[in-house]
Each structure stands twice: as structure tokens, then as C-alpha cells.
XYZ file of C-alpha atoms in Angstrom:
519
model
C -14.597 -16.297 -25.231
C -13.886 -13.532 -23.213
C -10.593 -13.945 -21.135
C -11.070 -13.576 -17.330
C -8.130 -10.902 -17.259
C -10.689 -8.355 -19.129
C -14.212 -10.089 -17.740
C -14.273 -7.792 -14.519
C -13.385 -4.598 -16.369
C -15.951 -5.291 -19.036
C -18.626 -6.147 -16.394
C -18.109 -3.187 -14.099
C -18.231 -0.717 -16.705
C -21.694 -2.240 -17.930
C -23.154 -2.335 -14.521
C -25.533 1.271 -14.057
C -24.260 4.344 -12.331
C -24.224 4.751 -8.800
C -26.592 7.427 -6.690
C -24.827 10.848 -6.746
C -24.715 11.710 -2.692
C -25.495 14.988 -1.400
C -22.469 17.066 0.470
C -22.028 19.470 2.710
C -19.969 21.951 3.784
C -18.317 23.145 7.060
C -17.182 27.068 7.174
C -15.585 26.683 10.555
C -13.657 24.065 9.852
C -12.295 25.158 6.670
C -11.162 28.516 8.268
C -9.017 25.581 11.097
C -7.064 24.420 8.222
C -6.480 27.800 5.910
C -5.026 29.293 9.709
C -2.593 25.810 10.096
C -1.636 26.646 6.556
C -1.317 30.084 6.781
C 0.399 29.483 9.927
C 3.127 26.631 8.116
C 3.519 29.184 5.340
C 4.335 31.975 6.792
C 6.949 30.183 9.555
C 8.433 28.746 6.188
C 8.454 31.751 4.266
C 10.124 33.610 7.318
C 12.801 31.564 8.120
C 13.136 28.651 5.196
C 12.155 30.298 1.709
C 12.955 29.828 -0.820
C 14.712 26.621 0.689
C 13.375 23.417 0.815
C 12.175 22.660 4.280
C 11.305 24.273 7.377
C 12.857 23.624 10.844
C 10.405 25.032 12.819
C 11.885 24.674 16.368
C 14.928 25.858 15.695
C 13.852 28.259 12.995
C 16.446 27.257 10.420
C 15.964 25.546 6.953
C 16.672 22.290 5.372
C 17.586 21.245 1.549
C 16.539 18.270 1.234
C 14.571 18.148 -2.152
C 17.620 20.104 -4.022
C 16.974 23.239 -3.070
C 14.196 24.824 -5.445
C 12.329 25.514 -2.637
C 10.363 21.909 -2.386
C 7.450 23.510 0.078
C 6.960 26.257 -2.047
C 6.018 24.487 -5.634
C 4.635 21.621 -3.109
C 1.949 24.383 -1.789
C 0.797 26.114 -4.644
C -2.284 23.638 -5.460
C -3.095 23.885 -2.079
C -2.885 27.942 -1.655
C -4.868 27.773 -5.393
C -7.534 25.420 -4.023
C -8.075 27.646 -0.793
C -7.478 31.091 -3.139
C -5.056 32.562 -1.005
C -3.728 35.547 -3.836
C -1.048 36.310 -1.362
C 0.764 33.216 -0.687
C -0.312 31.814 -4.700
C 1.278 35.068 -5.996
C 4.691 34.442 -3.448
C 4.930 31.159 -5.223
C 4.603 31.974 -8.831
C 7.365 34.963 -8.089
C 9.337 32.166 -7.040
C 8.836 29.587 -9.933
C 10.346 32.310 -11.955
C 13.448 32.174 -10.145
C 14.165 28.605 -9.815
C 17.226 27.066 -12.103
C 16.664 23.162 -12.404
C 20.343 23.402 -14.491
C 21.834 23.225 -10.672
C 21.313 22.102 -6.736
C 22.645 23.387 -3.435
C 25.726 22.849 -2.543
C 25.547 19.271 -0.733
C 22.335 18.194 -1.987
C 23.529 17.179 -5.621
C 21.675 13.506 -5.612
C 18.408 14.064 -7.548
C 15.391 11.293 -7.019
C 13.422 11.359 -10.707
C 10.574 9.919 -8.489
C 10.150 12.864 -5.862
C 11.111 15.627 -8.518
C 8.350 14.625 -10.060
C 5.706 14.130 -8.018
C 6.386 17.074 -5.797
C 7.735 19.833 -8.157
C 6.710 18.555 -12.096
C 3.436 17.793 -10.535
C 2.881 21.211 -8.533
C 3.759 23.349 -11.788
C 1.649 21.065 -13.797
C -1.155 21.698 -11.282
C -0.599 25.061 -10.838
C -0.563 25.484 -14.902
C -3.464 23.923 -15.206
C -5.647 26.144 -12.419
C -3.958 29.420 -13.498
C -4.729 28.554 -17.258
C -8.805 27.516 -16.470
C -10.403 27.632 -13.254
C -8.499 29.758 -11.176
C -6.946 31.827 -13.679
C -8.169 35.219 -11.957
C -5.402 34.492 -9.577
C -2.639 34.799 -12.559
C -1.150 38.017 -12.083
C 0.487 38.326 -16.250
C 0.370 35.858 -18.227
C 4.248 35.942 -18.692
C 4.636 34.306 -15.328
C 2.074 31.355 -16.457
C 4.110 31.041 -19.369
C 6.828 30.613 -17.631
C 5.415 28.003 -15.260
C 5.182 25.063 -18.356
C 8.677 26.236 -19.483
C 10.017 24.968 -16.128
C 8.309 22.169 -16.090
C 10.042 21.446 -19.803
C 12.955 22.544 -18.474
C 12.883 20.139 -15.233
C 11.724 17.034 -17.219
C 14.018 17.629 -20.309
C 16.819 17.258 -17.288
C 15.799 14.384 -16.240
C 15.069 12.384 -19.383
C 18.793 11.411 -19.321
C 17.840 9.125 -16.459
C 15.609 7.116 -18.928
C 18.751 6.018 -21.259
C 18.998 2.360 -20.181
C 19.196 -0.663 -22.193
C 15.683 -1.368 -21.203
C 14.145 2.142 -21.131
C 13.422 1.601 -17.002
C 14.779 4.712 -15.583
C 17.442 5.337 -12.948
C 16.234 6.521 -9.914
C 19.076 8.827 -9.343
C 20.339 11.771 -11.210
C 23.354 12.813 -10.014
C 24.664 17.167 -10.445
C 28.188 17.791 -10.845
C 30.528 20.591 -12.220
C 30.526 18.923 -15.669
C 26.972 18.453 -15.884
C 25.114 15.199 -15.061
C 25.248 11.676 -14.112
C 23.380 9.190 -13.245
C 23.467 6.784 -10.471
C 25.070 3.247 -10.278
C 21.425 1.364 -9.257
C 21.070 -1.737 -10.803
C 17.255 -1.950 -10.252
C 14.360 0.695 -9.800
C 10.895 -0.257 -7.795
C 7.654 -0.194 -9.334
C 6.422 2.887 -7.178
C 9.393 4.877 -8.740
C 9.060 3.449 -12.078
C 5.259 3.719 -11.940
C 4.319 7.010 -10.743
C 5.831 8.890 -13.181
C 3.519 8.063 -15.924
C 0.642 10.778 -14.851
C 2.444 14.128 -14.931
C 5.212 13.031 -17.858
C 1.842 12.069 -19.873
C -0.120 15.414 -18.969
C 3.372 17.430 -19.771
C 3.555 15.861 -23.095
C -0.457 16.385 -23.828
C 0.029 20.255 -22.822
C 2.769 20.377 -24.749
C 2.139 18.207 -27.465
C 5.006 16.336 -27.557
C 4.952 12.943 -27.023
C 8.599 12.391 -25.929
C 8.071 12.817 -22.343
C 4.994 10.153 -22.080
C 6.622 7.676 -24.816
C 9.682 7.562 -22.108
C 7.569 6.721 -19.340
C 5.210 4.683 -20.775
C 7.633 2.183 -22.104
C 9.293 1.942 -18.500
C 5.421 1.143 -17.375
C 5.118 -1.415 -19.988
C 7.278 -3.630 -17.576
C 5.043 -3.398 -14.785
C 1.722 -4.041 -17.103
C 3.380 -6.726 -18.944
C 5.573 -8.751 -16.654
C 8.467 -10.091 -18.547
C 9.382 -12.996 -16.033
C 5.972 -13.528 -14.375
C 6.856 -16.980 -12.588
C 9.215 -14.598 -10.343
C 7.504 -10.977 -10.879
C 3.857 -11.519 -10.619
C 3.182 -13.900 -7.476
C -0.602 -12.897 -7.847
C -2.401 -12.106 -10.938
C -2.095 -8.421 -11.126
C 0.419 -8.035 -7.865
C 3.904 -7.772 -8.737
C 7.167 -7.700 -7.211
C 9.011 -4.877 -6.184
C 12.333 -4.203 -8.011
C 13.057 -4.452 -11.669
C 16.280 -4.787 -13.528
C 17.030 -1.755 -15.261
C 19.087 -3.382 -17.857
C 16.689 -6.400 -18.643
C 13.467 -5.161 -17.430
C 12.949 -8.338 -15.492
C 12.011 -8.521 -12.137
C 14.421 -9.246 -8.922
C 12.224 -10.514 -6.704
C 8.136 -11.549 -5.608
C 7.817 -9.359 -2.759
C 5.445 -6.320 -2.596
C 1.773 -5.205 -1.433
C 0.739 -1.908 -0.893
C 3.300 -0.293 1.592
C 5.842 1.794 0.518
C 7.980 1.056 -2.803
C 4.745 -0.396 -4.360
C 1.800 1.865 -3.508
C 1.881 4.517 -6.087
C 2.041 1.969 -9.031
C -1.176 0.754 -7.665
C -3.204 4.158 -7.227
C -1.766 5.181 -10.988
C -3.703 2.361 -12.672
C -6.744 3.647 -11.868
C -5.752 7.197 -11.732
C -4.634 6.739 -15.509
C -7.932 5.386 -16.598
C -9.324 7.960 -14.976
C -7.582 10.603 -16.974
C -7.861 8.991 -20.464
C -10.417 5.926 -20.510
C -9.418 6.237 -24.234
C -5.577 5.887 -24.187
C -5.693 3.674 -20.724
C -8.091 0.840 -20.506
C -5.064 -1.844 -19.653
C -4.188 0.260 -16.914
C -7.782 -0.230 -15.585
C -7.618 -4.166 -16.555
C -4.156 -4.236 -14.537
C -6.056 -1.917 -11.960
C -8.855 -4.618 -11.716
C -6.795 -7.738 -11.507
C -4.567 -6.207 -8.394
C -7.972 -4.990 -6.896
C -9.218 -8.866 -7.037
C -6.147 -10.390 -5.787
C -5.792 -8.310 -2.891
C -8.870 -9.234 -2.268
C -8.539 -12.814 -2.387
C -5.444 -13.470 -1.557
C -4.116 -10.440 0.766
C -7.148 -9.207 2.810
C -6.502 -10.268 6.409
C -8.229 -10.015 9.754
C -6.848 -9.625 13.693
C -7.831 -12.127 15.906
C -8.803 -9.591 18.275
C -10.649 -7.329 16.344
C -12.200 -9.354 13.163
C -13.962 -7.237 12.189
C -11.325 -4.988 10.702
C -9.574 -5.573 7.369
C -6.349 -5.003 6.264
C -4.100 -6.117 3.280
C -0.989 -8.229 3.880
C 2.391 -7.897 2.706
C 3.659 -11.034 0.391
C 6.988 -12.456 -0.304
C 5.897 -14.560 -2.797
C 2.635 -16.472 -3.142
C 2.953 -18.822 -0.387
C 4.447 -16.564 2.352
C 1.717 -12.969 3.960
C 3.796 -10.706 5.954
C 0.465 -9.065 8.170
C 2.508 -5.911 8.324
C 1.441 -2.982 6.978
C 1.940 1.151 6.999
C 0.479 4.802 7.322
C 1.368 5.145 3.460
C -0.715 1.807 2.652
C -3.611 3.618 4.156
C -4.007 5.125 1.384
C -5.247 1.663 -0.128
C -8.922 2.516 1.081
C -9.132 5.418 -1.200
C -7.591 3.598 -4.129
C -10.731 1.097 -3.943
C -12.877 3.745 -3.518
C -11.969 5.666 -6.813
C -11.969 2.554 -8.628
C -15.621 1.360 -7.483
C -16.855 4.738 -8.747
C -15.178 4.512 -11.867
C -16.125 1.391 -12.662
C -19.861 1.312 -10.754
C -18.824 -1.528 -8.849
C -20.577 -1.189 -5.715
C -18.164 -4.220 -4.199
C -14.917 -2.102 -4.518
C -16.437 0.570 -3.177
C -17.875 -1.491 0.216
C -13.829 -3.066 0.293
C -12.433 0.337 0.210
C -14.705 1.551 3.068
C -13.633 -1.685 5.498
C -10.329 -0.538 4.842
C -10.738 3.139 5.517
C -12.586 1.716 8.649
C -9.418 -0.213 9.586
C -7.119 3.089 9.145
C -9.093 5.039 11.452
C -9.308 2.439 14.034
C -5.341 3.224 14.094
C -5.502 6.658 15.149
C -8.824 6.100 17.543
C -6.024 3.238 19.533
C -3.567 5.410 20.341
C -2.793 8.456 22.701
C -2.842 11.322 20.259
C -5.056 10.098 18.282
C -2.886 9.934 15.383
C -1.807 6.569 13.488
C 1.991 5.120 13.664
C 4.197 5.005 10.671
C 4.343 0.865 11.017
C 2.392 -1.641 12.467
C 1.279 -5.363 13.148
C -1.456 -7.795 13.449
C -1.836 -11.519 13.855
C -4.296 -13.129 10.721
C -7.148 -14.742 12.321
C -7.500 -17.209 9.589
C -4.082 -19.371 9.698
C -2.561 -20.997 12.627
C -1.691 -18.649 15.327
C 1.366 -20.867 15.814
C 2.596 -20.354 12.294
C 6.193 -19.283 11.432
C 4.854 -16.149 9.738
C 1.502 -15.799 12.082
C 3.690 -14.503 15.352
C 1.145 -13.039 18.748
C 2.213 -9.723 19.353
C 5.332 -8.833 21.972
C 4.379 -8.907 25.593
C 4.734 -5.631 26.164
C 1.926 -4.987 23.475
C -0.416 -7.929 24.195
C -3.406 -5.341 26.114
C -2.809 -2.492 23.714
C -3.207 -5.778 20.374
C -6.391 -6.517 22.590
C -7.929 -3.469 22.676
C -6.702 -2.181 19.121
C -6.304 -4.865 16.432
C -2.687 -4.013 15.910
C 0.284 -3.412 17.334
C 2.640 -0.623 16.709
C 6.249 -1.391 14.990
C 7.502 1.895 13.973
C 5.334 4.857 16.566
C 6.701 8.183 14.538
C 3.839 10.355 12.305
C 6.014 11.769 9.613
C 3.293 14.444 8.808
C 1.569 11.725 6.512
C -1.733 12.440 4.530
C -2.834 8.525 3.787
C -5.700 7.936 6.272
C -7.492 11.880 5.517
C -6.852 11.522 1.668
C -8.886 8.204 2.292
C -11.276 9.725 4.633
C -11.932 12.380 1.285
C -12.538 9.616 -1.028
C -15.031 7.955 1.694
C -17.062 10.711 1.769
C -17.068 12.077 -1.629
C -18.412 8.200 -2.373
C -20.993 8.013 0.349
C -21.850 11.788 1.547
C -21.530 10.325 4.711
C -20.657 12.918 7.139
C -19.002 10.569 9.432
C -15.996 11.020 7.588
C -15.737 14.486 7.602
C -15.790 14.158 11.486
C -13.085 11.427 11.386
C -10.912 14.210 9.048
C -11.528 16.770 11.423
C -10.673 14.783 14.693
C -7.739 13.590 13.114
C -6.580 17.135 12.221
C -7.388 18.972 15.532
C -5.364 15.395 16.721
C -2.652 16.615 14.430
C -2.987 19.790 15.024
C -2.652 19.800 18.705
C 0.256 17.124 19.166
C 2.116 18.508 15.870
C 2.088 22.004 15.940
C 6.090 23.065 17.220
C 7.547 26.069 17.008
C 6.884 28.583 14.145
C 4.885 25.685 11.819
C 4.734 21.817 12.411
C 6.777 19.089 12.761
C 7.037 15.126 12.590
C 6.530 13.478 15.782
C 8.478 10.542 17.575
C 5.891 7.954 18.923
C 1.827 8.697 18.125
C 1.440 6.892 21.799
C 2.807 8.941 23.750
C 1.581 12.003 25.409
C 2.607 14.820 23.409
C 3.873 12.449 20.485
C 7.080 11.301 22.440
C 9.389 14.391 21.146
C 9.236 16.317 17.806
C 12.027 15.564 15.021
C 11.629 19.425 14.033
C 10.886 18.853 10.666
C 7.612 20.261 8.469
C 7.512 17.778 5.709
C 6.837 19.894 1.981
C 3.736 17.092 1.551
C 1.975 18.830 4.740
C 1.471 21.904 2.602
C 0.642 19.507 -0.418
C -1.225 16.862 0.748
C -2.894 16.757 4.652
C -3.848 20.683 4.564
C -5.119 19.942 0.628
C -7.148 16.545 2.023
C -8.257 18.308 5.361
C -9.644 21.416 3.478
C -11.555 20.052 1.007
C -13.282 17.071 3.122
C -15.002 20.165 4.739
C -15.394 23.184 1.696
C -17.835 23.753 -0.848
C -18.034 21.224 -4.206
C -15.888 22.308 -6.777
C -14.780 21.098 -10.056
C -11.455 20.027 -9.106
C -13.580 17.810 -6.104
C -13.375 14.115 -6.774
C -17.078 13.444 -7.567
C -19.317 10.119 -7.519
C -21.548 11.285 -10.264
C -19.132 10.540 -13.356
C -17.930 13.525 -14.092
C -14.320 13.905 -12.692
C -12.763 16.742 -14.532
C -9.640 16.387 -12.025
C -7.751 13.857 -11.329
C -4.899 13.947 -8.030
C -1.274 12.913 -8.375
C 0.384 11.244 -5.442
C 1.204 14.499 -4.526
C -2.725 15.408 -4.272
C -1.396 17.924 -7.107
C -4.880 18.174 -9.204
C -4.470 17.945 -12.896
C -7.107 18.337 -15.694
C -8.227 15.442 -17.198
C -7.259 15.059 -21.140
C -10.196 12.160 -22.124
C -14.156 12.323 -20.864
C -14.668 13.088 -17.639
C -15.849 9.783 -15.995
């Protein structure tokens, strides 16, 4: 008897191949996005490099990622995928120069989770384009070389973090005179634990040693095999957030797919996609979230049925209907796994929730969706203790839009365009690409501040409510990266419906060879 844990993965990868759609390409439009990243890079490079962050108001810098210049290494997969030699060779003369033995001055707390995604994943990306694809854009190879010895360099640092009784890292590492410490946490979350697995995993198969994805893949085995399920997994395949980093059990039966959770979520699939060999419990993990959120966590406004999103839990009998700009990128997760696995079902779920994303930019006065908001389920009692109406200042706008707004900033976010890419590299369907590109001329015209761009205060107002000057590095990485490519010419690194993904994203859109079959 086959156990109903592994029956979905077995029948989706025996059902046929989908249609390979058609694409096509938009010249204009990909010239718009190289001049708003040409535009971010050079205010940066003028006034912030080799620093972190760009201030573009005020012209000034920020460290926030440690100093190694987090735009920089958080652009170069971007600059590679748009071949700009200018800016890709700036970067690479920069890689040489950065010492991961030591931070700023004031910036000496180092998070494992965005060190990797945003600088072990850029030099892993950027390895892997200058070594194959794109490798007429290496100026020596010395300077290649020296890429992969950073990344060695950066992840040997951090492997301290991983020496816990149970193997789950700590989140912090902490730089001092004497070398380095980590933090006092007590617990890690699954989206910091889990998204580390991808680019430790590709470092050890370019290197070809193991050490790196033997550390993270016993801190994953955790999350795929939940010690303490009556607490940690509320839903077959959903999990709770935080983990004990001395017993590996879980803290609590909270989660969904906002922030602290999402990441572990995309990975499964992500990981299957990069090794179907090595990583076929990822996909079976993968597959029983996928279901569950289906049954259990897909929810409806009363005033706009007709749109889905996925509910926050606290539990298995309590739905939060609260979710986020980063959960947006939920549409896109079911997306890539209905290719993968030719199920035609995940792929229709994934486009009701890419539908429901855009409707949050179309509802407000910018154009551009908030960082937080609300709905009321249309299926329980609207009088319920966790099934509130909206506030009366927000009844019309919950009317009109589906939702109402808790949190109105736009941090520079990529989730609703990566999703839009995935949409349309599934379907062909051109409507997406015209959803990408009103959302970035949306972006483009309430964003742009100063010398670059910068986060905005409240998406409803006119002129986004005040700018927090601020160009997030993940602008460079991910909504220029997702905004280009929805519009340019297939490629290899292009996710592609037809089975034959060569490339595979981090959460950093940082694109990284595949190591099994393409699939």
C-alpha cells in the first residue's frame, strides 16, 4: 500500500507533460528597467559604494548588511542577466576586495540567514554565469577564482553558528576584537533554518566538499521530520514557526506563508528542482504543504469571493485571514511546483493567487500593494472571534477591494512581479507581462527619490505618503531581475514550462545551475 504522504508526489510525476507556451519579448520595456537599474547603480556607486545601502535623498550611505557592500554582490546576477560589462566588471573588482574576517564599525551582528541569501548566493550566482553562460563577461580568470574562494571564505565563517547540541543553527553571529561569537537565541524559525539549504548545498557540490550541505541539511531534517508533531505540525506538511536550537523541537503551531515561514516553503520545491535525485522528500514535504494550504488555509473575502488567499494559523483550530507582500510570493511557489510535477491543479491554485496579489496593487492609489493586510473569510461566521469586519474607516475601500490595508509602506518588495514571472513563463499569457510592467512604471513613478529609489510610507496615498530614503540591496537583486526578464528574450537561466530548467532562483532571485537533470 502506498502511503498517502507519497501518493500525490508519485501521481503528479506520472501524469504527461504540460504544453510548452510560446513567449514573447518586449525591447522597450526591457530598455525601462536596464535605465531604473542603471539609474540605482550609478546613484549607489556615487555616493554609497562599496557600502551597503544607498540613501538616495540625502545622498549618504547605510551599513546595514555588515558592510561588504550588500547592493553590490546583491546586483551582480542582475547586471550579468542584463550584460551590463561595466557595472558586472565594478562588481567583480569589488568581490576582490571584500574581507568577511571583519564588519564596520557598529554593524558587528551578522544574520547567517541574509548573509546567505544575499551575498553567498550572489557569488554563487555570479560563479556560476562567469564560469558557463556568461563567461565572456569574466575579465581573468584570477578574479573568478577568487569569487568561490570568498564564498569558502564567508561560509567557513559562519559554520561556527551551526555548533549546537542539535545542529539547528544560530541565527546570529556576532564580530568582536577576539574573533567570533554567537548569539544568545534560544530558537531559530524555519525560514532562517530552511533557506540555507540551496546555496550551502550548491557551495559544497562546486566545491566538492560535503561539509557545508551535511551542516545544513541536518538543521533541515527538523523541519522535514518534525520531532514533536502534536505541537510542530498543526497541518500535515505546515509547521510551526520556531524551533529549539538545543532540542530541535518545536516552540509553537503558528505559521503560514508570511514572513518567518515563506522561504522554507519555496525551498522544497526549489530543492527538487535542483536535484530530483538527492531531493524527492523535499518534493513529498513540498506536496503535503501544497495540499494543506489548500484545504485547510485557502480563504475568500466576503466582498470579493472570487479572490483567494491563504490564511495565517495558530494552530489547527484557530485562521488568522492576515496575510503580506512577502506571502505573495506564494502564487509563484504553486506555479513552479505544478510544472514540476505536471499537475495542472497547482498550477490553476497558483494563478488564483497571483490573481489575488494583483488585485492589491490595482485597489490602491499608486498602484502598488501594502506591506500588510486583511480580509474577512466568507466561509465562517462573520461574527466569529477570529472572523472580525474590517475598521470603519476601511469598510468602502474592503468593499471595493477585498482587503483592507494593516501595514500601507512598500519596502521595495519583489513578491507580486517574481509571481507575475512564474505566471507567465507557465501560461505565455501576456497579461502578465502587462501586470509586471504597470506595476513597475507604478513603482517607478511613486518610488523613484533622489539619486536612485526608495521605500515608501503608505501605497494609498498620493505620492506613497513620504519616502523612508532607503534603496533596499533586493531592488537591484530581485524587482529589476523579475521586471527584466518578464519582458526579454528566453534564455537558459529563464524558468521554463517545457522541463528543462537548467536554473534554478534562490530567494534572492540569485540564479544557480542546477547539479541533477534539468526538469
Amino acid at each position: 500500500m502506498v502511503s498517502s504522504k507519497f501518493a500525490g508526489a508519485i501521481l503528479a510525476c506520472a501524469l504527461p507533460a504540460l504544453a510548452q507556451p510560446s513567449y514573447v519579448s518586449y525591447p522597450d520595456r526591457q530598455a525601462a528597467v536596464k535605465e531604473a537599474f542603471q539609474r540605482s547603480w550609478d546613484g549607489y556607486y556615487q555616493y554609497a559604494f562599496p557600502n551597503d545601502t544607498l540613501r538616495p535623498i540625502s545622498q549618504t550611505s547605510q551599513n546595514d548588511r555588515n558592510g561588504w557592500g550588500a547592493s553590490a554582490v546583491d546586483a551582480i546576477s542582475t547586471a550579468l542577466v542584463m550584460k551590463n560589462q561595466e557595472v558586472i566588471t565594478q562588481i567583480v573588482d569589488h568581490i576582490q576586495t571584500i574581507d568577511f574576517s571583519s564588519t564596520v564599525p557598529g554593524s558587528e551582528s551578522v544574520s547567517v540567514f541574509e548573509t546567505t541569501i544575499r551575498y553567498l548566493g550572489g557569488l554563487l550566482s555570479a560563479y556560476d554565469f562567469l564560469t558557463g553562460p556568461l563567461s565572456e563577461y569574466a575579465t581573468d580568470q584570477a578574479s573568478i577564482d577568487k569569487i568561490l574562494e570568498q564564498a569558502i571564505s564567508l561560509a567557513d565563517i559562519l559554520s561556527v553558528t551551526f555548533i549546537t547540541p542539535s545542529g539547528v543553527p544560530i541565527n546570529t553571529l556576532i564580530y568582536g576584537a577576539d574573533g567570533y561569537a554567537v548569539g544568545d537565541d534560544t530558537t531559530n524559525g524555519i525560514a532562517t533554518i530552511g533557506t540555507l539549504v540551496l546555496e550551502w548545498t550548491h557551495l559544497s557540490d562546486i566545491t566538492g566538499d560535503d561539509k557545508y550541505a551535511n551542516l545544513t541539511q541536518v538543521a533541515e531534517d527538523y523541519l522535514l521530520n518534525v520531532r514533536n508533531p502534536d505541537v510542530g505540525e498543526p497541518f500535515p506538511g505546515l509547521i510551526g514557526t520556531d524551533v529549539n536550537i538545543t532540542t530541535g523541537l518545536f516552540t509553537d503551531s503558528s505559521g503560514g506563508w508570511n514572513g518567518g515561514t515563506d522561504s522554507f516553503y519555496e525551498y522544497l520545491i526549489k530543492m527538487f528542482v535542483y536535484d530530483q535525485d538527492r531531493f524527492g522528500e523535499y518534493r513529498d514535504r513540498w506536496i503535503a504543504a501544497a495540499d494543506s494550504s489548500i484545504k485547510y488555509l485557502a480563504s475568500h473575502p466576503t466582498s470579493r469571493p472570487e479572490l483567494t488567499f491563504l490564511a495565517a494559523y495558530d494552530g489547527p483550530d484557530e485562521l488568522s485571514f492576515v496575510s503580506t507582500h512577502l506571502a505573495c510570493f506564494d502564487g509563484g511557489s504553486f506555479i513552479l511546483g505544478g510544472l514540476t510535477l505536471n499537475n495542472q491543479d497547482y498550477i490553476d491554485f497558483g494563478l488564483d493567487l497571483v490573481e489575488a496579489c494583483h488585485a492589491t496593487y490595482t485597489a490602491t492609489v499608486t498602484g502598488i500593494g501594502p506591506e500588510v493586510f486583511y480580509w474577512q473569510d466568507n466561509k465562517l461566521p462573520t461574527n466569529a472571534s477570529n472572523n472580525s469586519p474590517p475598521p470603519s474607516d476601511s469598510s468602502d475601500f474592503y468593499t471595493t477591494a477585498g482587503f483592507w490595508i494593516g501595514a500601507g509602506d512598500y519596502v521595495l518588495r519583489p513578491e507580486v512581479i517574481e509571481s507575475f514571472y512564474y505566471a507567465y513563463r507557465a501560461t505565455g499569457d501576456t497579461k502578465y507581462q502587462d501586470w509586471a510592467w504597470e506595476a513597475f512604471l507604478n513603482i517607478n513613478a511613486t518610488c523613484s527619490a533622489g539619486v536612485g529609489f526608495s521605500s515608501i510610507n503608505d501605497v494609498n496615498a498620493a505620492g506613497g505618503g513620504g519616502f523612508t530614503d532607503f534603496q533596499e540591496s533586493f531592488w537591484f537583486a530581485e524587482v529589476l531581475k523579475y521586471s527584466y526578464l518578464i519582458q526579454a528574450d528566453d534564455a537558459e537561466w529563464q524558468v521554463n514550462a517545457g522541463h528543462d530548467n537548467k536554473w534554478v532562483f534562490n530567494t534572492e532571485a540569485h540564479p544557480f545551475l542546477v547539479k541533477g537533470t534539468p526538469i
